[in-house]
CSV table of N, CA and C in Angstrom, one decimal:
chain,number,residue,atom,x,y,z
E,1,PHE,N,-39.4,-19.4,-57.3
E,1,PHE,CA,-38.1,-19.5,-56.8
E,1,PHE,C,-37.8,-20.9,-56.3
E,2,VAL,N,-38.6,-21.5,-55.5
E,2,VAL,CA,-38.4,-22.8,-55.0
E,2,VAL,C,-38.5,-23.9,-56.1
E,3,LYS,N,-39.4,-23.7,-57.0
E,3,LYS,CA,-39.6,-24.7,-58.1
E,3,LYS,C,-38.3,-24.7,-59.0
E,4,ILE,N,-37.8,-23.5,-59.3
E,4,ILE,CA,-36.6,-23.4,-60.1
E,4,ILE,C,-35.4,-24.1,-59.5
E,5,HIS,N,-35.2,-23.8,-58.2
E,5,HIS,CA,-34.1,-24.4,-57.5
E,5,HIS,C,-34.2,-25.9,-57.2
E,6,ARG,N,-35.5,-26.3,-57.0
E,6,ARG,CA,-35.7,-27.7,-56.8
E,6,ARG,C,-35.4,-28.5,-58.1
E,7,GLN,N,-35.8,-27.9,-59.2
E,7,GLN,CA,-35.5,-28.5,-60.5
E,7,GLN,C,-34.0,-28.5,-60.8
E,8,ALA,N,-33.3,-27.5,-60.5
E,8,ALA,CA,-31.9,-27.4,-60.7
E,8,ALA,C,-31.2,-28.5,-59.8
E,9,LEU,N,-31.6,-28.7,-58.6
E,9,LEU,CA,-31.0,-29.7,-57.7
E,9,LEU,C,-31.4,-31.1,-58.2
E,10,GLU,N,-32.5,-31.3,-58.9
E,10,GLU,CA,-32.8,-32.6,-59.4
E,10,GLU,C,-32.4,-32.9,-60.8
E,11,SER,N,-31.7,-31.9,-61.4
E,11,SER,CA,-31.2,-32.1,-62.8
E,11,SER,C,-30.2,-33.2,-62.9
E,12,PRO,N,-30.1,-33.8,-64.1
E,12,PRO,CA,-29.1,-34.8,-64.3
E,12,PRO,C,-27.7,-34.4,-64.1
E,13,LEU,N,-27.4,-33.1,-64.4
E,13,LEU,CA,-26.0,-32.6,-64.2
E,13,LEU,C,-25.7,-32.6,-62.7
E,14,VAL,N,-26.6,-32.1,-61.9
E,14,VAL,CA,-26.3,-32.0,-60.4
E,14,VAL,C,-26.2,-33.4,-59.9
E,15,ARG,N,-27.1,-34.3,-60.3
E,15,ARG,CA,-27.0,-35.7,-59.8
E,15,ARG,C,-25.7,-36.4,-60.2
E,16,GLN,N,-25.2,-36.0,-61.3
E,16,GLN,CA,-23.9,-36.6,-61.8
E,16,GLN,C,-22.7,-36.1,-61.0
E,17,GLU,N,-22.8,-34.8,-60.6
E,17,GLU,CA,-21.7,-34.1,-60.0
E,17,GLU,C,-21.8,-34.1,-58.5
E,18,LEU,N,-22.9,-34.4,-57.9
E,18,LEU,CA,-23.1,-34.3,-56.5
E,18,LEU,C,-22.1,-35.1,-55.7
E,19,SER,N,-21.8,-36.3,-56.1
E,19,SER,CA,-20.8,-37.1,-55.4
E,19,SER,C,-19.4,-36.5,-55.3
E,20,HIS,N,-19.0,-35.7,-56.4
E,20,HIS,CA,-17.7,-35.0,-56.4
E,20,HIS,C,-17.8,-33.9,-55.3
E,21,TRP,N,-18.9,-33.2,-55.2
E,21,TRP,CA,-19.0,-32.1,-54.2
E,21,TRP,C,-19.0,-32.7,-52.8
E,22,ILE,N,-19.6,-33.8,-52.6
E,22,ILE,CA,-19.6,-34.5,-51.3
E,22,ILE,C,-18.2,-34.8,-50.9
E,23,ASP,N,-17.4,-35.4,-51.9
E,23,ASP,CA,-16.0,-35.7,-51.6
E,23,ASP,C,-15.2,-34.5,-51.2
E,24,LEU,N,-15.5,-33.3,-51.8
E,24,LEU,CA,-14.7,-32.1,-51.5
E,24,LEU,C,-15.1,-31.5,-50.1
E,25,VAL,N,-16.4,-31.5,-49.8
E,25,VAL,CA,-16.9,-30.8,-48.6
E,25,VAL,C,-16.9,-31.8,-47.4
E,26,PHE,N,-17.3,-33.0,-47.5
E,26,PHE,CA,-17.4,-33.9,-46.4
E,26,PHE,C,-16.5,-35.1,-46.5
E,27,GLY,N,-15.9,-35.3,-47.6
E,27,GLY,CA,-15.2,-36.6,-47.9
E,27,GLY,C,-13.7,-36.5,-47.9
E,28,TYR,N,-13.1,-37.5,-48.6
E,28,TYR,CA,-11.7,-37.8,-48.5
E,28,TYR,C,-10.9,-36.6,-49.2
E,29,LYS,N,-11.5,-35.7,-49.9
E,29,LYS,CA,-10.7,-34.6,-50.5
E,29,LYS,C,-10.8,-33.4,-49.6
E,30,GLN,N,-11.2,-33.5,-48.4
E,30,GLN,CA,-11.2,-32.4,-47.5
E,30,GLN,C,-9.9,-32.1,-46.9
E,31,THR,N,-9.0,-33.1,-46.7
E,31,THR,CA,-7.7,-33.0,-46.1
E,31,THR,C,-6.7,-33.8,-46.8
E,32,GLY,N,-5.4,-33.5,-46.5
E,32,GLY,CA,-4.4,-34.3,-47.0
E,32,GLY,C,-4.0,-34.0,-48.4
E,33,GLN,N,-3.2,-34.9,-49.1
E,33,GLN,CA,-2.8,-34.7,-50.4
E,33,GLN,C,-3.9,-34.6,-51.4
E,34,GLU,N,-5.0,-35.4,-51.2
E,34,GLU,CA,-6.2,-35.3,-52.1
E,34,GLU,C,-6.8,-33.9,-52.1
E,35,ALA,N,-6.8,-33.2,-50.9
E,35,ALA,CA,-7.3,-31.8,-50.9
E,35,ALA,C,-6.4,-30.9,-51.6
E,36,VAL,N,-5.1,-31.1,-51.5
E,36,VAL,CA,-4.1,-30.2,-52.2
E,36,VAL,C,-4.3,-30.4,-53.7
E,37,ASP,N,-4.4,-31.7,-54.1
E,37,ASP,CA,-4.5,-32.0,-55.6
E,37,ASP,C,-5.8,-31.4,-56.1
E,38,ALA,N,-6.9,-31.3,-55.3
E,38,ALA,CA,-8.2,-30.8,-55.7
E,38,ALA,C,-8.3,-29.3,-55.5
E,39,VAL,N,-7.2,-28.6,-55.0
E,39,VAL,CA,-7.2,-27.2,-54.7
E,39,VAL,C,-8.3,-26.9,-53.7
E,40,ASN,N,-8.4,-27.7,-52.7
E,40,ASN,CA,-9.5,-27.6,-51.7
E,40,ASN,C,-8.9,-27.5,-50.3
E,41,VAL,N,-8.0,-26.6,-50.1
E,41,VAL,CA,-7.4,-26.4,-48.8
E,41,VAL,C,-7.8,-25.0,-48.2
E,42,PHE,N,-7.9,-24.9,-46.9
E,42,PHE,CA,-8.3,-23.7,-46.3
E,42,PHE,C,-7.4,-23.3,-45.1
E,43,HIS,N,-7.6,-22.2,-44.6
E,43,HIS,CA,-6.7,-21.8,-43.4
E,43,HIS,C,-6.9,-22.8,-42.3
E,44,PRO,N,-5.7,-23.2,-41.7
E,44,PRO,CA,-5.8,-24.3,-40.7
E,44,PRO,C,-6.7,-23.9,-39.5
E,45,ALA,N,-6.9,-22.7,-39.2
E,45,ALA,CA,-7.8,-22.3,-38.1
E,45,ALA,C,-9.3,-22.7,-38.4
E,46,THR,N,-9.7,-22.9,-39.6
E,46,THR,CA,-11.1,-23.2,-39.9
E,46,THR,C,-11.4,-24.7,-39.8
E,47,TYR,N,-10.4,-25.5,-39.6
E,47,TYR,CA,-10.7,-27.0,-39.5
E,47,TYR,C,-11.0,-27.3,-38.0
E,48,PRO,N,-12.1,-28.1,-37.8
E,48,PRO,CA,-12.5,-28.4,-36.4
E,48,PRO,C,-11.4,-29.0,-35.5
E,49,THR,N,-10.5,-29.8,-36.2
E,49,THR,CA,-9.5,-30.5,-35.4
E,49,THR,C,-8.4,-29.5,-34.8
E,50,ASN,N,-8.4,-28.3,-35.4
E,50,ASN,CA,-7.4,-27.3,-34.9
E,50,ASN,C,-8.0,-26.3,-33.9
E,51,GLN,N,-9.2,-26.5,-33.5
E,51,GLN,CA,-9.9,-25.6,-32.6
E,51,GLN,C,-9.9,-26.0,-31.2
E,52,THR,N,-9.3,-27.1,-30.9
E,52,THR,CA,-9.2,-27.6,-29.5
E,52,THR,C,-7.9,-27.3,-28.8
E,53,GLN,N,-7.0,-26.6,-29.5
E,53,GLN,CA,-5.7,-26.2,-29.0
E,53,GLN,C,-5.8,-25.1,-27.9
E,54,GLU,N,-4.9,-25.2,-27.0
E,54,GLU,CA,-4.9,-24.1,-25.9
E,54,GLU,C,-4.3,-22.8,-26.6
E,55,MET,N,-5.0,-21.7,-26.3
E,55,MET,CA,-4.5,-20.4,-26.9
E,55,MET,C,-4.9,-19.3,-25.9
E,56,ASP,N,-4.2,-18.2,-26.0
E,56,ASP,CA,-4.5,-17.1,-25.1
E,56,ASP,C,-5.7,-16.3,-25.7
E,57,GLU,N,-6.1,-15.3,-24.9
E,57,GLU,CA,-7.4,-14.6,-25.3
E,57,GLU,C,-7.3,-13.9,-26.6
E,58,LEU,N,-6.2,-13.3,-26.9
E,58,LEU,CA,-6.0,-12.6,-28.2
E,58,LEU,C,-6.0,-13.6,-29.4
E,59,GLU,N,-5.3,-14.7,-29.2
E,59,GLU,CA,-5.3,-15.7,-30.3
E,59,GLU,C,-6.7,-16.4,-30.5
E,60,ALA,N,-7.4,-16.6,-29.4
E,60,ALA,CA,-8.8,-17.1,-29.5
E,60,ALA,C,-9.7,-16.1,-30.2
E,61,MET,N,-9.6,-14.8,-29.9
E,61,MET,CA,-10.4,-13.8,-30.6
E,61,MET,C,-10.0,-13.8,-32.1
E,62,ALA,N,-8.7,-13.9,-32.4
E,62,ALA,CA,-8.3,-13.9,-33.8
E,62,ALA,C,-8.9,-15.1,-34.5
E,63,ARG,N,-8.8,-16.3,-33.9
E,63,ARG,CA,-9.3,-17.5,-34.5
E,63,ARG,C,-10.8,-17.4,-34.7
E,64,GLN,N,-11.6,-16.8,-33.8
E,64,GLN,CA,-13.0,-16.7,-33.9
E,64,GLN,C,-13.3,-15.7,-35.1
E,65,THR,N,-12.5,-14.7,-35.2
E,65,THR,CA,-12.7,-13.7,-36.3
E,65,THR,C,-12.5,-14.4,-37.6
E,66,MET,N,-11.4,-15.2,-37.7
E,66,MET,CA,-11.2,-15.9,-39.0
E,66,MET,C,-12.4,-16.8,-39.3
E,67,ILE,N,-12.9,-17.5,-38.4
E,67,ILE,CA,-14.0,-18.4,-38.6
E,67,ILE,C,-15.2,-17.6,-39.1
E,68,GLU,N,-15.5,-16.5,-38.4
E,68,GLU,CA,-16.6,-15.7,-38.8
E,68,GLU,C,-16.4,-15.0,-40.2
E,69,THR,N,-15.1,-14.8,-40.6
E,69,THR,CA,-14.9,-14.1,-41.8
E,69,THR,C,-15.0,-15.1,-43.0
E,70,TYR,N,-14.3,-16.3,-42.9
E,70,TYR,CA,-14.3,-17.2,-44.1
E,70,TYR,C,-14.9,-18.5,-43.7
E,71,GLY,N,-15.6,-18.7,-42.6
E,71,GLY,CA,-16.3,-19.9,-42.3
E,71,GLY,C,-15.5,-21.0,-41.7
E,72,GLN,N,-16.2,-22.0,-41.3
E,72,GLN,CA,-15.6,-23.2,-40.6
E,72,GLN,C,-15.7,-24.4,-41.5
E,73,THR,N,-14.7,-25.1,-41.7
E,73,THR,CA,-14.7,-26.3,-42.5
E,73,THR,C,-15.6,-27.4,-41.7
E,74,PRO,N,-16.5,-28.0,-42.4
E,74,PRO,CA,-17.3,-29.0,-41.7
E,74,PRO,C,-16.5,-30.3,-41.3
E,75,LEU,N,-17.1,-31.0,-40.4
E,75,LEU,CA,-16.4,-32.3,-40.0
E,75,LEU,C,-16.3,-33.2,-41.2
E,76,GLN,N,-15.2,-34.0,-41.3
E,76,GLN,CA,-15.1,-34.9,-42.4
E,76,GLN,C,-15.9,-36.2,-42.0
E,77,LEU,N,-16.9,-36.5,-42.9
E,77,LEU,CA,-17.8,-37.6,-42.6
E,77,LEU,C,-17.4,-38.9,-43.4
E,78,PHE,N,-16.7,-38.8,-44.5
E,78,PHE,CA,-16.3,-39.9,-45.3
E,78,PHE,C,-14.8,-40.0,-45.6
E,79,SER,N,-14.3,-41.2,-45.6
E,79,SER,CA,-12.9,-41.3,-45.8
E,79,SER,C,-12.5,-42.0,-47.1
E,80,SER,N,-13.6,-42.3,-47.9
E,80,SER,CA,-13.3,-42.9,-49.2
E,80,SER,C,-14.2,-42.3,-50.3
E,81,VAL,N,-14.0,-42.6,-51.5
E,81,VAL,CA,-14.7,-42.0,-52.6
E,81,VAL,C,-16.2,-42.2,-52.5
E,82,HIS,N,-17.0,-41.1,-52.6
E,82,HIS,CA,-18.5,-41.2,-52.6
E,82,HIS,C,-18.9,-41.9,-53.8
E,83,PRO,N,-19.8,-42.9,-53.8
E,83,PRO,CA,-20.2,-43.6,-55.0
E,83,PRO,C,-21.0,-42.7,-56.0
E,84,LEU,N,-20.7,-42.9,-57.2
E,84,LEU,CA,-21.4,-42.2,-58.3
E,84,LEU,C,-22.8,-42.7,-58.4
E,85,PRO,N,-23.8,-41.9,-58.9
E,85,PRO,CA,-25.2,-42.3,-59.0
E,85,PRO,C,-25.3,-43.4,-60.1
E,86,LEU,N,-26.4,-44.2,-59.9
E,86,LEU,CA,-26.7,-45.2,-61.0
E,86,LEU,C,-27.0,-44.4,-62.3
E,87,ALA,N,-26.7,-45.0,-63.4
E,87,ALA,CA,-26.9,-44.4,-64.7
E,87,ALA,C,-28.4,-44.1,-64.9
E,88,ASP,N,-29.3,-44.9,-64.3
E,88,ASP,CA,-30.8,-44.7,-64.5
E,88,ASP,C,-31.2,-43.3,-63.8
E,89,LEU,N,-30.5,-42.9,-62.8
E,89,LEU,CA,-30.8,-41.7,-62.1
E,89,LEU,C,-30.4,-40.4,-62.9
E,90,VAL,N,-29.4,-40.5,-63.8
E,90,VAL,CA,-28.9,-39.3,-64.4
E,90,VAL,C,-29.3,-39.3,-65.9
E,91,ARG,N,-30.1,-40.2,-66.4
E,91,ARG,CA,-30.5,-40.2,-67.8
E,91,ARG,C,-31.5,-39.0,-68.0
E,92,GLN,N,-31.4,-38.4,-69.1
E,92,GLN,CA,-32.2,-37.2,-69.4
E,92,GLN,C,-33.7,-37.6,-69.4
E,93,GLU,N,-34.0,-38.6,-70.2
E,93,GLU,CA,-35.4,-39.0,-70.4
E,93,GLU,C,-35.5,-40.5,-70.4
E,94,ARG,N,-36.6,-41.0,-70.0
E,94,ARG,CA,-36.9,-42.5,-70.1
E,94,ARG,C,-37.8,-42.6,-71.3
E,95,SER,N,-37.6,-43.7,-72.0
E,95,SER,CA,-38.4,-43.9,-73.2
E,95,SER,C,-39.9,-43.9,-73.0
E,96,ASN,N,-40.4,-44.4,-71.8
E,96,ASN,CA,-41.8,-44.5,-71.5
E,96,ASN,C,-42.3,-43.3,-70.8
E,97,SER,N,-41.5,-42.3,-70.5
E,97,SER,CA,-42.0,-41.1,-69.8
E,97,SER,C,-42.6,-40.1,-70.8
E,98,PRO,N,-43.6,-39.4,-70.2
E,98,PRO,CA,-44.3,-38.4,-71.1
E,98,PRO,C,-43.3,-37.2,-71.3
E,99,PRO,N,-43.5,-36.4,-72.3
E,99,PRO,CA,-42.6,-35.3,-72.6
E,99,PRO,C,-42.6,-34.4,-71.4
E,100,PRO,N,-41.4,-33.8,-71.1
E,100,PRO,CA,-41.3,-32.9,-69.9
E,100,PRO,C,-42.1,-31.7,-70.0
E,101,LEU,N,-42.6,-31.2,-68.8
E,101,LEU,CA,-43.3,-30.0,-68.8
E,101,LEU,C,-42.4,-28.9,-68.3
E,102,PRO,N,-42.5,-27.7,-68.9
E,102,PRO,CA,-41.7,-26.6,-68.4
E,102,PRO,C,-42.0,-26.2,-67.0
E,103,VAL,N,-40.9,-25.8,-66.2
E,103,VAL,CA,-41.1,-25.4,-64.9
E,103,VAL,C,-41.7,-24.0,-64.8
E,104,VAL,N,-41.1,-23.0,-65.5
E,104,VAL,CA,-41.6,-21.7,-65.6
E,104,VAL,C,-41.5,-21.3,-67.0
E,105,GLY,N,-42.6,-20.7,-67.6
E,105,GLY,CA,-42.7,-20.4,-69.0
E,105,GLY,C,-41.6,-19.5,-69.5
E,106,THR,N,-41.2,-18.6,-68.6
E,106,THR,CA,-40.2,-17.6,-69.0
E,106,THR,C,-38.7,-18.1,-68.9
E,107,VAL,N,-38.5,-19.3,-68.3
E,107,VAL,CA,-37.2,-19.8,-68.1
E,107,VAL,C,-37.0,-21.0,-69.1
E,108,THR,N,-36.0,-20.9,-69.9
E,108,THR,CA,-35.8,-21.9,-70.9
E,108,THR,C,-34.8,-23.0,-70.4
E,109,GLY,N,-35.0,-24.2,-70.9
E,109,GLY,CA,-34.1,-25.3,-70.6
E,109,GLY,C,-34.3,-26.0,-69.3
E,110,MET,N,-35.3,-25.6,-68.5
E,110,MET,CA,-35.6,-26.3,-67.3
E,110,MET,C,-36.9,-27.1,-67.4
E,111,THR,N,-36.9,-28.3,-67.0
E,111,THR,CA,-38.1,-29.2,-67.0
E,111,THR,C,-38.2,-29.9,-65.6
E,112,TRP,N,-39.4,-30.4,-65.3
E,112,TRP,CA,-39.6,-31.1,-64.1
E,112,TRP,C,-38.9,-32.5,-64.2
E,113,GLY,N,-38.4,-32.9,-63.1
E,113,GLY,CA,-37.7,-34.2,-63.1
E,113,GLY,C,-38.7,-35.4,-63.2
E,114,SER,N,-38.2,-36.6,-63.3
E,114,SER,CA,-39.0,-37.8,-63.3
E,114,SER,C,-39.0,-38.4,-61.9
E,115,TYR,N,-40.0,-38.0,-61.1
E,115,TYR,CA,-40.2,-38.6,-59.8
E,115,TYR,C,-41.6,-38.7,-59.5
E,116,VAL,N,-42.0,-39.5,-58.5
E,116,VAL,CA,-43.4,-39.7,-58.1
E,116,VAL,C,-44.0,-38.4,-57.7
E,117,GLY,N,-45.1,-38.0,-58.3
E,117,GLY,CA,-45.8,-36.8,-58.0
E,117,GLY,C,-45.4,-35.6,-58.8
E,118,ALA,N,-44.4,-35.8,-59.7
E,118,ALA,CA,-44.0,-34.7,-60.6
E,118,ALA,C,-45.1,-34.4,-61.6
E,119,PRO,N,-45.3,-33.1,-61.9
E,119,PRO,CA,-46.2,-32.8,-63.0
E,119,PRO,C,-46.0,-33.6,-64.3
E,120,GLY,N,-47.0,-34.1,-64.8
E,120,GLY,CA,-46.9,-34.9,-66.1
E,120,GLY,C,-46.6,-36.3,-65.9
E,121,MET,N,-46.3,-36.8,-64.6
E,121,MET,CA,-46.0,-38.2,-64.4
E,121,MET,C,-47.3,-38.8,-63.9
E,122,PRO,N,-47.5,-40.1,-64.1
E,122,PRO,CA,-48.7,-40.8,-63.7
E,122,PRO,C,-48.8,-40.8,-62.2
E,123,ALA,N,-50.0,-40.9,-61.7
E,123,ALA,CA,-50.2,-40.9,-60.2
E,123,ALA,C,-49.7,-42.2,-59.7
E,124,PRO,N,-49.2,-42.2,-58.5
E,124,PRO,CA,-48.7,-43.5,-57.9
E,124,PRO,C,-49.8,-44.5,-57.7
E,125,THR,N,-49.5,-45.7,-57.8
E,125,THR,CA,-50.5,-46.8,-57.6
E,125,THR,C,-50.3,-47.5,-56.3
C-alpha cells in the first residue's frame, strides 16, 4: 500500500501537476477572482478569515457544524503562482538510468522513481 502510493506521489504526472494543486489549496487561487475562475470557491463560513466574527450561540453552532460537515479551508500561504518543477524532475527516464523495476508485480504501469536509494539505482557514494 505504502509503496504504491509513494510511487504515485513521485510519478512524473504528480510532479508536473503538484504546483497547480498548491495554487488551489494554499495559493493565489484560493480566494478572489482567480478562485472563481478555477471553480475553487467554498462556503464563506469555511474560510479562517470569516471565523473571527462575533456571533450568537446558535450561529456559532451552525458554523461549527458547517466546518465539521464540509471542512475548513486552510490558511492561504502563497500569493503568487507556485513555480513549476524543473524539466529534469518530470522526465520519465534518464538516458543513463537502469530500466525501471516494477513496484508490485500485479500492478501494471507503476515503476520506482529515480531517487537515491531507489531499487535499481546505484548506491550513493
